[in-house]
Amino acid sequence: MIAEPLTYRILIVDDDEDDFFITNQYIKNIKGYNFNVEWRYDYKSAMEDVCKRKYDLYLVDYYLGAKTGLDFIKEAFEKKCDEPIIILTGRAAPELDAEVMHAGAVDYLIKGEMDTEKLERCIRHVIEKSVSVRTLKSNERKFRHIFERSKDAVFLIDVETMLFTDVNEAMNLLFEYGNEEIKEISIFDLVVNEVDKMMIKNQLQSGEIDDKEIQMLTKNEEIIFGVLSLSKEIDSNGKAFLQGIIHDITALKKIEKNNVRMEKLGMAERLVRTLAHEVRNPLNNINLSLEQLTEEIRSEDANLYLEIITRNSKRIETLITELLGASRPEIMLGENDLVEILNESIDATSDRIILRHIKM
């Protein structure tokens, strides 16, 4: 099934009704397109239609009473009209041609030289170009939306000055600069380390920077950690620029630092508990031995020394108890061999078993 051709709405703005009929007839003779043509003979009513965005193409006579086609182009653009405008005139004037084309007209046709073939060629070219322009503008709006809504800091940089030319809101919030204020500084003003600055310069010469972790500085001189990606691009005019993105990992770095600190504390606690237990076991044996000696030795001199040893042993035991309490050991649940645990416990208390004359 052959698709129906699209209908294009054309507005002819011309204060000469005869010229309108001639132009309209040329349009009717064009094959392969559906055109819905309307006519306005005065500038004011035509401009009202421009504001309503009712048409896909405007054919505008250069002379419109007190106004001109040049005035029409300028006012249409001021009203955010991006539909194509073709200027029609009754005489050839190269300077006029250049002027209207510079103002934004897509083409310039002389009425006396115009026929169906020339008008068809002009309209076809304008339609094809208009489709491309609309696609580009649609993509631009789409990517502009992504640019502005991104939670990561996104920015554009002038290659020659290295100054920011455009930034999104996330960039302003991250570095605490106003939108115009940040455009007065370069990316190197935000980088803390000279090594990172040299890395950026060197890698940009070879092409791009991909996910490099760097330290950066906010307006209030707070250090933040970011992952930087930066690449060189070419715009539609052939001019080079840099586009980049910074992913803020400051919070992640703080969590990592805290985890390392907690891990070190955990290792210290485990070491303290191990040392305390290793000291307590032989200390218990010493205390038991002292009790036994105290019962067997009746010498006053010997008892004096035994009391000193006992007193200091209890002091050591008190310190160990306080140390174990401060370390707050965590209970770790898991599967263990009961026989192995019993054997280890018996080995640790073997001296006390002997001293107490305990039989197993």
mmCIF file of C-alpha atoms in Angstrom:
data_model
loop_
_atom_site.group_PDB
_atom_site.id
_atom_site.type_symbol
_atom_site.label_atom_id
_atom_site.label_comp_id
_atom_site.label_asym_id
_atom_site.label_seq_id
_atom_site.Cartn_x
_atom_site.Cartn_y
_atom_site.Cartn_z
ATOM 1 C CA MET A 1 0.000 0.000 0.000
ATOM 2 C CA ILE A 2 1.421 3.380 -1.056
ATOM 3 C CA ALA A 3 1.496 5.916 1.777
ATOM 4 C CA GLU A 4 -0.389 9.153 1.289
ATOM 5 C CA PRO A 5 1.940 12.163 0.895
ATOM 6 C CA LEU A 6 2.113 14.479 3.872
ATOM 7 C CA THR A 7 0.142 17.710 3.813
ATOM 8 C CA TYR A 8 2.188 20.882 4.171
ATOM 9 C CA ARG A 9 0.527 24.106 5.271
ATOM 10 C CA ILE A 10 1.783 27.170 3.399
ATOM 11 C CA LEU A 11 0.960 30.801 4.109
ATOM 12 C CA ILE A 12 1.503 33.325 1.308
ATOM 13 C CA VAL A 13 1.893 36.881 2.608
ATOM 14 C CA ASP A 14 1.448 39.323 -0.299
ATOM 15 C CA ASP A 15 -0.502 42.570 -0.608
ATOM 16 C CA ASP A 16 -1.022 41.943 -4.352
ATOM 17 C CA GLU A 17 -3.876 39.480 -4.913
ATOM 18 C CA ASP A 18 -2.856 38.794 -8.532
ATOM 19 C CA ASP A 19 0.622 37.772 -7.414
ATOM 20 C CA PHE A 20 -0.963 35.480 -4.826
ATOM 21 C CA PHE A 21 -3.055 33.703 -7.486
ATOM 22 C CA ILE A 22 -0.003 33.215 -9.717
ATOM 23 C CA THR A 23 2.127 31.825 -6.892
ATOM 24 C CA ASN A 24 -0.722 29.609 -5.700
ATOM 25 C CA GLN A 25 -1.150 28.180 -9.205
ATOM 26 C CA TYR A 26 2.544 27.286 -9.367
ATOM 27 C CA ILE A 27 2.153 25.450 -6.079
ATOM 28 C CA LYS A 28 -0.906 23.545 -7.312
ATOM 29 C CA ASN A 29 1.114 22.306 -10.298
ATOM 30 C CA ILE A 30 3.721 20.665 -8.042
ATOM 31 C CA LYS A 31 3.320 16.860 -8.055
ATOM 32 C CA GLY A 32 3.965 14.451 -5.202
ATOM 33 C CA TYR A 33 2.991 16.776 -2.363
ATOM 34 C CA ASN A 34 -0.236 17.878 -0.709
ATOM 35 C CA PHE A 35 -0.261 21.604 -0.011
ATOM 36 C CA ASN A 36 -2.834 23.528 1.991
ATOM 37 C CA VAL A 37 -2.298 27.145 0.899
ATOM 38 C CA GLU A 38 -3.743 30.230 2.610
ATOM 39 C CA TRP A 39 -3.314 33.938 1.938
ATOM 40 C CA ARG A 40 -2.825 37.034 4.074
ATOM 41 C CA TYR A 41 -2.551 40.423 2.414
ATOM 42 C CA ASP A 42 -1.464 42.458 5.447
ATOM 43 C CA TYR A 43 1.521 42.243 7.747
ATOM 44 C CA LYS A 44 -0.373 42.332 11.063
ATOM 45 C CA SER A 45 -2.736 39.413 10.444
ATOM 46 C CA ALA A 46 0.121 37.348 9.006
ATOM 47 C CA MET A 47 2.211 37.946 12.136
ATOM 48 C CA GLU A 48 -0.734 36.836 14.295
ATOM 49 C CA ASP A 49 -0.697 33.526 12.397
ATOM 50 C CA VAL A 50 3.035 33.233 12.981
ATOM 51 C CA CYS A 51 2.411 33.409 16.732
ATOM 52 C CA LYS A 52 -0.127 30.580 16.452
ATOM 53 C CA ARG A 53 2.419 28.320 14.696
ATOM 54 C CA LYS A 54 -0.215 27.234 12.162
ATOM 55 C CA TYR A 55 2.005 26.827 9.080
ATOM 56 C CA ASP A 56 4.983 24.780 7.917
ATOM 57 C CA LEU A 57 6.286 27.325 5.388
ATOM 58 C CA TYR A 58 5.921 31.051 4.683
ATOM 59 C CA LEU A 59 6.208 32.714 1.246
ATOM 60 C CA VAL A 60 6.522 36.420 2.028
ATOM 61 C CA ASP A 61 6.591 39.357 -0.396
ATOM 62 C CA TYR A 62 9.425 41.735 0.431
ATOM 63 C CA TYR A 63 7.267 44.872 0.153
ATOM 64 C CA LEU A 64 4.289 44.865 2.549
ATOM 65 C CA GLY A 65 3.205 48.500 2.774
ATOM 66 C CA ALA A 66 5.121 50.236 5.548
ATOM 67 C CA LYS A 67 6.778 46.954 6.524
ATOM 68 C CA THR A 68 9.146 44.692 4.601
ATOM 69 C CA GLY A 69 9.935 41.025 4.398
ATOM 70 C CA LEU A 70 13.074 41.771 6.416
ATOM 71 C CA ASP A 71 10.902 43.141 9.234
ATOM 72 C CA PHE A 72 8.768 40.017 8.971
ATOM 73 C CA ILE A 73 11.783 37.716 9.379
ATOM 74 C CA LYS A 74 13.166 39.607 12.375
ATOM 75 C CA GLU A 75 9.830 39.780 14.200
ATOM 76 C CA ALA A 76 9.037 36.142 13.442
ATOM 77 C CA PHE A 77 12.333 35.062 14.972
ATOM 78 C CA GLU A 78 11.699 37.276 18.004
ATOM 79 C CA LYS A 79 8.430 35.377 18.450
ATOM 80 C CA LYS A 80 10.358 32.074 18.414
ATOM 81 C CA CYS A 81 9.151 31.086 14.943
ATOM 82 C CA ASP A 82 11.535 28.498 13.500
ATOM 83 C CA GLU A 83 9.474 27.580 10.421
ATOM 84 C CA PRO A 84 11.242 28.391 7.113
ATOM 85 C CA ILE A 85 10.575 31.710 5.349
ATOM 86 C CA ILE A 86 11.051 32.281 1.594
ATOM 87 C CA ILE A 87 11.198 35.906 0.444
ATOM 88 C CA LEU A 88 9.537 36.907 -2.864
ATOM 89 C CA THR A 89 10.386 40.151 -4.651
ATOM 90 C CA GLY A 90 9.569 41.829 -7.932
ATOM 91 C CA ARG A 91 13.127 42.798 -8.821
ATOM 92 C CA ALA A 92 16.646 41.422 -8.661
ATOM 93 C CA ALA A 93 18.858 43.080 -6.054
ATOM 94 C CA PRO A 94 22.003 41.220 -4.933
ATOM 95 C CA GLU A 95 22.402 43.379 -1.828
ATOM 96 C CA LEU A 96 18.770 42.636 -0.873
ATOM 97 C CA ASP A 97 19.332 38.926 -1.443
ATOM 98 C CA ALA A 98 22.338 38.925 0.889
ATOM 99 C CA GLU A 99 20.501 40.967 3.514
ATOM 100 C CA VAL A 100 17.447 38.713 3.820
ATOM 101 C CA MET A 101 19.519 35.533 3.711
ATOM 102 C CA HIS A 102 21.718 36.888 6.481
ATOM 103 C CA ALA A 103 18.589 37.735 8.500
ATOM 104 C CA GLY A 104 17.443 34.114 8.330
ATOM 105 C CA ALA A 105 15.425 33.552 5.148
ATOM 106 C CA VAL A 106 15.941 30.092 3.645
ATOM 107 C CA ASP A 107 15.676 31.355 0.043
ATOM 108 C CA TYR A 108 15.046 34.401 -2.130
ATOM 109 C CA LEU A 109 12.972 34.226 -5.346
ATOM 110 C CA ILE A 110 12.280 36.833 -8.027
ATOM 111 C CA LYS A 111 8.609 36.773 -9.049
ATOM 112 C CA GLY A 112 9.267 37.572 -12.710
ATOM 113 C CA GLU A 113 11.685 34.627 -13.033
ATOM 114 C CA MET A 114 9.621 32.170 -10.999
ATOM 115 C CA ASP A 115 7.830 29.166 -12.504
ATOM 116 C CA THR A 116 6.527 25.822 -11.246
ATOM 117 C CA GLU A 117 9.871 24.062 -11.678
ATOM 118 C CA LYS A 118 11.884 26.681 -9.788
ATOM 119 C CA LEU A 119 9.318 26.950 -7.010
ATOM 120 C CA GLU A 120 9.074 23.156 -6.710
ATOM 121 C CA ARG A 121 12.853 22.835 -6.453
ATOM 122 C CA CYS A 122 12.955 25.548 -3.801
ATOM 123 C CA ILE A 123 10.073 24.122 -1.733
ATOM 124 C CA ARG A 124 11.420 20.554 -1.919
ATOM 125 C CA HIS A 125 14.824 21.722 -0.703
ATOM 126 C CA VAL A 126 13.229 23.726 2.109
ATOM 127 C CA ILE A 127 11.042 20.793 3.202
ATOM 128 C CA GLU A 128 13.993 18.392 3.297
ATOM 129 C CA LYS A 129 16.118 20.890 5.192
ATOM 130 C CA SER A 130 13.248 21.656 7.560
ATOM 131 C CA VAL A 131 12.874 17.969 8.460
ATOM 132 C CA SER A 132 16.593 17.755 9.242
ATOM 133 C CA VAL A 133 16.510 20.940 11.306
ATOM 134 C CA ARG A 134 13.479 19.757 13.281
ATOM 135 C CA THR A 135 15.171 16.438 13.994
ATOM 136 C CA LEU A 136 18.290 18.240 15.193
ATOM 137 C CA LYS A 137 16.261 20.589 17.384
ATOM 138 C CA SER A 138 14.284 17.683 18.803
ATOM 139 C CA ASN A 139 17.515 15.888 19.683
ATOM 140 C CA GLU A 140 18.916 19.102 21.105
ATOM 141 C CA ARG A 141 15.876 19.509 23.373
ATOM 142 C CA LYS A 142 16.101 15.860 24.421
ATOM 143 C CA PHE A 143 19.791 16.041 25.286
ATOM 144 C CA ARG A 144 19.358 19.448 26.891
ATOM 145 C CA HIS A 145 16.755 17.869 29.184
ATOM 146 C CA ILE A 146 19.193 15.063 30.077
ATOM 147 C CA PHE A 147 21.973 17.636 30.545
ATOM 148 C CA GLU A 148 19.933 19.764 32.928
ATOM 149 C CA ARG A 149 18.329 16.910 34.909
ATOM 150 C CA SER A 150 21.452 14.783 35.365
ATOM 151 C CA LYS A 151 22.402 14.219 39.007
ATOM 152 C CA ASP A 152 26.049 14.142 37.965
ATOM 153 C CA ALA A 153 27.886 17.393 37.229
ATOM 154 C CA VAL A 154 27.887 17.896 33.431
ATOM 155 C CA PHE A 155 29.712 20.734 31.680
ATOM 156 C CA LEU A 156 31.141 22.141 28.441
ATOM 157 C CA ILE A 157 34.565 23.812 28.190
ATOM 158 C CA ASP A 158 36.151 26.153 25.645
ATOM 159 C CA VAL A 159 39.239 24.399 24.263
ATOM 160 C CA GLU A 160 41.317 27.568 23.934
ATOM 161 C CA THR A 161 40.623 29.183 27.323
ATOM 162 C CA MET A 162 39.655 26.033 29.274
ATOM 163 C CA LEU A 163 36.851 28.116 30.825
ATOM 164 C CA PHE A 164 33.430 26.597 31.447
ATOM 165 C CA THR A 165 30.905 27.667 28.806
ATOM 166 C CA ASP A 166 27.876 25.731 30.036
ATOM 167 C CA VAL A 167 27.132 23.751 33.196
ATOM 168 C CA ASN A 168 24.097 21.998 34.627
ATOM 169 C CA GLU A 169 22.504 22.633 38.010
ATOM 170 C CA ALA A 170 24.242 19.632 39.581
ATOM 171 C CA MET A 171 27.597 21.241 38.726
ATOM 172 C CA ASN A 172 26.599 24.493 40.447
ATOM 173 C CA LEU A 173 25.378 22.651 43.542
ATOM 174 C CA LEU A 174 28.457 20.430 43.780
ATOM 175 C CA PHE A 175 30.985 23.269 43.611
ATOM 176 C CA GLU A 176 28.744 25.950 45.196
ATOM 177 C CA TYR A 177 29.195 28.468 42.356
ATOM 178 C CA GLY A 178 26.510 30.518 40.624
ATOM 179 C CA ASN A 179 25.762 29.774 36.967
ATOM 180 C CA GLU A 180 27.560 32.869 35.656
ATOM 181 C CA GLU A 181 30.220 32.819 38.364
ATOM 182 C CA ILE A 182 31.507 29.364 37.425
ATOM 183 C CA LYS A 183 31.936 30.444 33.791
ATOM 184 C CA GLU A 184 34.716 32.790 34.891
ATOM 185 C CA ILE A 185 36.977 29.960 36.092
ATOM 186 C CA SER A 186 38.699 27.037 34.398
ATOM 187 C CA ILE A 187 38.589 23.377 35.289
ATOM 188 C CA PHE A 188 42.166 23.656 36.575
ATOM 189 C CA ASP A 189 40.958 26.087 39.263
ATOM 190 C CA LEU A 190 38.881 23.241 40.712
ATOM 191 C CA VAL A 191 41.622 20.587 40.743
ATOM 192 C CA VAL A 192 43.627 20.280 43.991
ATOM 193 C CA ASN A 193 46.773 18.389 42.991
ATOM 194 C CA GLU A 194 49.296 19.607 40.412
ATOM 195 C CA VAL A 195 49.821 15.993 39.342
ATOM 196 C CA ASP A 196 46.130 15.726 38.409
ATOM 197 C CA LYS A 197 46.336 19.001 36.463
ATOM 198 C CA MET A 198 49.246 17.668 34.416
ATOM 199 C CA MET A 199 47.402 14.387 33.873
ATOM 200 C CA ILE A 200 44.399 16.259 32.449
ATOM 201 C CA LYS A 201 46.587 18.316 30.082
ATOM 202 C CA ASN A 202 48.561 15.292 28.877
ATOM 203 C CA GLN A 203 45.608 12.965 28.357
ATOM 204 C CA LEU A 204 43.568 15.589 26.508
ATOM 205 C CA GLN A 205 46.360 15.805 23.941
ATOM 206 C CA SER A 206 45.869 12.117 23.178
ATOM 207 C CA GLY A 207 42.087 12.293 23.070
ATOM 208 C CA GLU A 208 40.072 11.923 26.251
ATOM 209 C CA ILE A 209 40.001 11.207 29.986
ATOM 210 C CA ASP A 210 38.015 8.200 31.095
ATOM 211 C CA ASP A 211 36.928 7.748 34.739
ATOM 212 C CA LYS A 212 39.906 9.281 36.521
ATOM 213 C CA GLU A 213 39.583 9.749 40.277
ATOM 214 C CA ILE A 214 40.716 13.227 41.358
ATOM 215 C CA GLN A 215 40.437 15.583 44.321
ATOM 216 C CA MET A 216 38.640 18.858 43.632
ATOM 217 C CA LEU A 217 37.943 22.057 45.535
ATOM 218 C CA THR A 218 34.601 23.814 46.068
ATOM 219 C CA LYS A 219 34.129 27.573 46.285
ATOM 220 C CA ASN A 220 34.247 27.256 50.097
ATOM 221 C CA GLU A 221 37.553 25.342 49.814
ATOM 222 C CA GLU A 222 36.101 22.000 50.815
ATOM 223 C CA ILE A 223 37.824 19.016 49.222
ATOM 224 C CA ILE A 224 35.585 16.607 47.331
ATOM 225 C CA PHE A 225 36.406 13.408 45.499
ATOM 226 C CA GLY A 226 35.176 12.962 41.940
ATOM 227 C CA VAL A 227 35.478 10.609 38.985
ATOM 228 C CA LEU A 228 36.220 12.745 35.907
ATOM 229 C CA SER A 229 35.460 11.884 32.281
ATOM 230 C CA LEU A 230 36.381 14.418 29.597
ATOM 231 C CA SER A 231 36.384 14.242 25.797
ATOM 232 C CA LYS A 232 37.007 16.554 22.853
ATOM 233 C CA GLU A 233 34.071 17.062 20.442
ATOM 234 C CA ILE A 234 33.336 19.098 17.302
ATOM 235 C CA ASP A 235 30.175 21.226 16.974
ATOM 236 C CA SER A 236 28.109 21.813 13.816
ATOM 237 C CA ASN A 237 30.291 24.793 12.902
ATOM 238 C CA GLY A 238 33.468 22.711 13.046
ATOM 239 C CA LYS A 239 34.649 24.276 16.315
ATOM 240 C CA ALA A 240 36.233 22.029 18.941
ATOM 241 C CA PHE A 241 34.992 21.974 22.535
ATOM 242 C CA LEU A 242 35.314 19.743 25.592
ATOM 243 C CA GLN A 243 32.421 18.000 27.251
ATOM 244 C CA GLY A 244 32.761 16.338 30.609
ATOM 245 C CA ILE A 245 31.062 14.765 33.584
ATOM 246 C CA ILE A 246 32.048 14.523 37.243
ATOM 247 C CA HIS A 247 30.584 11.794 39.419
ATOM 248 C CA ASP A 248 30.780 12.794 43.093
ATOM 249 C CA ILE A 249 32.175 9.947 45.237
ATOM 250 C CA THR A 250 32.900 12.003 48.371
ATOM 251 C CA ALA A 251 30.288 10.145 50.439
ATOM 252 C CA LEU A 252 31.617 6.807 49.192
ATOM 253 C CA LYS A 253 35.161 7.814 50.153
ATOM 254 C CA LYS A 254 33.994 8.706 53.658
ATOM 255 C CA ILE A 255 32.316 5.306 53.999
ATOM 256 C CA GLU A 256 35.464 3.546 52.777
ATOM 257 C CA LYS A 257 37.611 5.540 55.216
ATOM 258 C CA ASN A 258 35.240 4.728 58.068
ATOM 259 C CA ASN A 259 35.266 1.036 57.123
ATOM 260 C CA VAL A 260 39.079 0.997 57.167
ATOM 261 C CA ARG A 261 39.078 2.721 60.552
ATOM 262 C CA MET A 262 36.534 0.250 61.933
ATOM 263 C CA GLU A 263 38.526 -2.650 60.538
ATOM 264 C CA LYS A 264 41.684 -1.369 62.247
ATOM 265 C CA LEU A 265 39.778 -0.955 65.514
ATOM 266 C CA GLY A 266 38.435 -4.480 65.160
ATOM 267 C CA MET A 267 41.933 -5.835 64.626
ATOM 268 C CA ALA A 268 43.166 -3.922 67.683
ATOM 269 C CA GLU A 269 40.308 -5.281 69.795
ATOM 270 C CA ARG A 270 40.983 -8.833 68.683
ATOM 271 C CA LEU A 271 44.684 -8.397 69.474
ATOM 272 C CA VAL A 272 43.877 -7.028 72.937
ATOM 273 C CA ARG A 273 41.513 -9.903 73.707
ATOM 274 C CA THR A 274 44.055 -12.462 72.521
ATOM 275 C CA LEU A 275 46.870 -10.958 74.589
ATOM 276 C CA ALA A 276 44.628 -10.619 77.634
ATOM 277 C CA HIS A 277 43.569 -14.253 77.499
ATOM 278 C CA GLU A 278 47.131 -15.402 76.894
ATOM 279 C CA VAL A 279 48.296 -13.472 79.973
ATOM 280 C CA ARG A 280 45.350 -14.484 82.175
ATOM 281 C CA ASN A 281 45.861 -18.225 81.746
ATOM 282 C CA PRO A 282 49.430 -18.324 83.128
ATOM 283 C CA LEU A 283 48.455 -15.713 85.731
ATOM 284 C CA ASN A 284 45.788 -18.035 87.090
ATOM 285 C CA ASN A 285 48.407 -20.731 87.401
ATOM 286 C CA ILE A 286 50.679 -18.322 89.279
ATOM 287 C CA ASN A 287 47.843 -17.467 91.703
ATOM 288 C CA LEU A 288 47.122 -21.131 92.338
ATOM 289 C CA SER A 289 50.790 -21.771 92.986
ATOM 290 C CA LEU A 290 50.896 -18.847 95.423
ATOM 291 C CA GLU A 291 47.951 -20.250 97.351
ATOM 292 C CA GLN A 292 49.701 -23.590 97.605
ATOM 293 C CA LEU A 293 52.985 -22.014 98.744
ATOM 294 C CA THR A 294 51.210 -19.831 101.306
ATOM 295 C CA GLU A 295 49.778 -22.945 102.971
ATOM 296 C CA GLU A 296 53.094 -24.789 103.000
ATOM 297 C CA ILE A 297 55.592 -22.004 103.892
ATOM 298 C CA ARG A 298 55.423 -20.553 107.418
ATOM 299 C CA SER A 299 58.430 -18.199 107.243
ATOM 300 C CA GLU A 300 57.592 -14.530 107.867
ATOM 301 C CA ASP A 301 60.139 -13.330 105.322
ATOM 302 C CA ALA A 302 58.796 -15.706 102.692
ATOM 303 C CA ASN A 303 55.190 -14.702 103.436
ATOM 304 C CA LEU A 304 56.139 -11.049 102.945
ATOM 305 C CA TYR A 305 57.342 -11.745 99.431
ATOM 306 C CA LEU A 306 54.391 -14.013 98.724
ATOM 307 C CA GLU A 307 51.997 -11.197 99.706
ATOM 308 C CA ILE A 308 53.795 -8.810 97.339
ATOM 309 C CA ILE A 309 53.510 -11.325 94.494
ATOM 310 C CA THR A 310 49.834 -11.987 95.293
ATOM 311 C CA ARG A 311 49.006 -8.290 95.445
ATOM 312 C CA ASN A 312 50.613 -7.560 92.085
ATOM 313 C CA SER A 313 49.062 -10.637 90.500
ATOM 314 C CA LYS A 314 45.617 -9.395 91.530
ATOM 315 C CA ARG A 315 46.498 -5.971 90.154
ATOM 316 C CA ILE A 316 47.434 -7.525 86.812
ATOM 317 C CA GLU A 317 44.196 -9.542 86.837
ATOM 318 C CA THR A 318 42.169 -6.378 87.491
ATOM 319 C CA LEU A 319 43.858 -4.613 84.571
ATOM 320 C CA ILE A 320 43.168 -7.576 82.283
ATOM 321 C CA THR A 321 39.496 -7.607 83.318
ATOM 322 C CA GLU A 322 39.170 -3.870 82.587
ATOM 323 C CA LEU A 323 40.942 -4.298 79.252
ATOM 324 C CA LEU A 324 38.621 -7.098 78.199
ATOM 325 C CA GLY A 325 35.604 -5.059 79.253
ATOM 326 C CA ALA A 326 36.751 -2.060 77.214
ATOM 327 C CA SER A 327 37.295 -4.135 74.085
ATOM 328 C CA ARG A 328 33.648 -5.333 74.098
ATOM 329 C CA PRO A 329 34.121 -8.551 72.215
ATOM 330 C CA GLU A 330 31.518 -9.383 69.613
ATOM 331 C CA ILE A 331 29.773 -12.732 69.725
ATOM 332 C CA MET A 332 30.424 -14.513 66.451
ATOM 333 C CA LEU A 333 28.076 -17.403 65.789
ATOM 334 C CA GLY A 334 29.332 -20.290 63.713
ATOM 335 C CA GLU A 335 29.847 -24.046 63.516
ATOM 336 C CA ASN A 336 32.796 -25.495 65.513
ATOM 337 C CA ASP A 337 34.088 -28.940 66.503
ATOM 338 C CA LEU A 338 33.076 -29.512 70.154
ATOM 339 C CA VAL A 339 35.835 -32.100 70.757
ATOM 340 C CA GLU A 340 38.446 -29.655 69.502
ATOM 341 C CA ILE A 341 37.120 -26.917 71.796
ATOM 342 C CA LEU A 342 37.198 -29.266 74.815
ATOM 343 C CA ASN A 343 40.769 -30.349 74.072
ATOM 344 C CA GLU A 344 41.912 -26.719 73.788
ATOM 345 C CA SER A 345 40.198 -25.853 77.089
ATOM 346 C CA ILE A 346 41.818 -28.806 78.875
ATOM 347 C CA ASP A 347 45.257 -27.860 77.528
ATOM 348 C CA ALA A 348 44.804 -24.268 78.710
ATOM 349 C CA THR A 349 43.894 -25.392 82.276
ATOM 350 C CA SER A 350 46.246 -28.363 82.616
ATOM 351 C CA ASP A 351 48.453 -26.617 85.176
ATOM 352 C CA ARG A 352 45.461 -25.771 87.386
ATOM 353 C CA ILE A 353 44.179 -29.336 87.103
ATOM 354 C CA ILE A 354 47.500 -30.642 88.409
ATOM 355 C CA LEU A 355 47.712 -28.066 91.211
ATOM 356 C CA ARG A 356 44.144 -28.782 92.332
ATOM 357 C CA HIS A 357 44.721 -32.532 92.144
ATOM 358 C CA ILE A 358 41.730 -32.906 89.858
ATOM 359 C CA LYS A 359 41.256 -36.255 88.214
ATOM 360 C CA MET A 360 39.707 -36.553 84.757
#
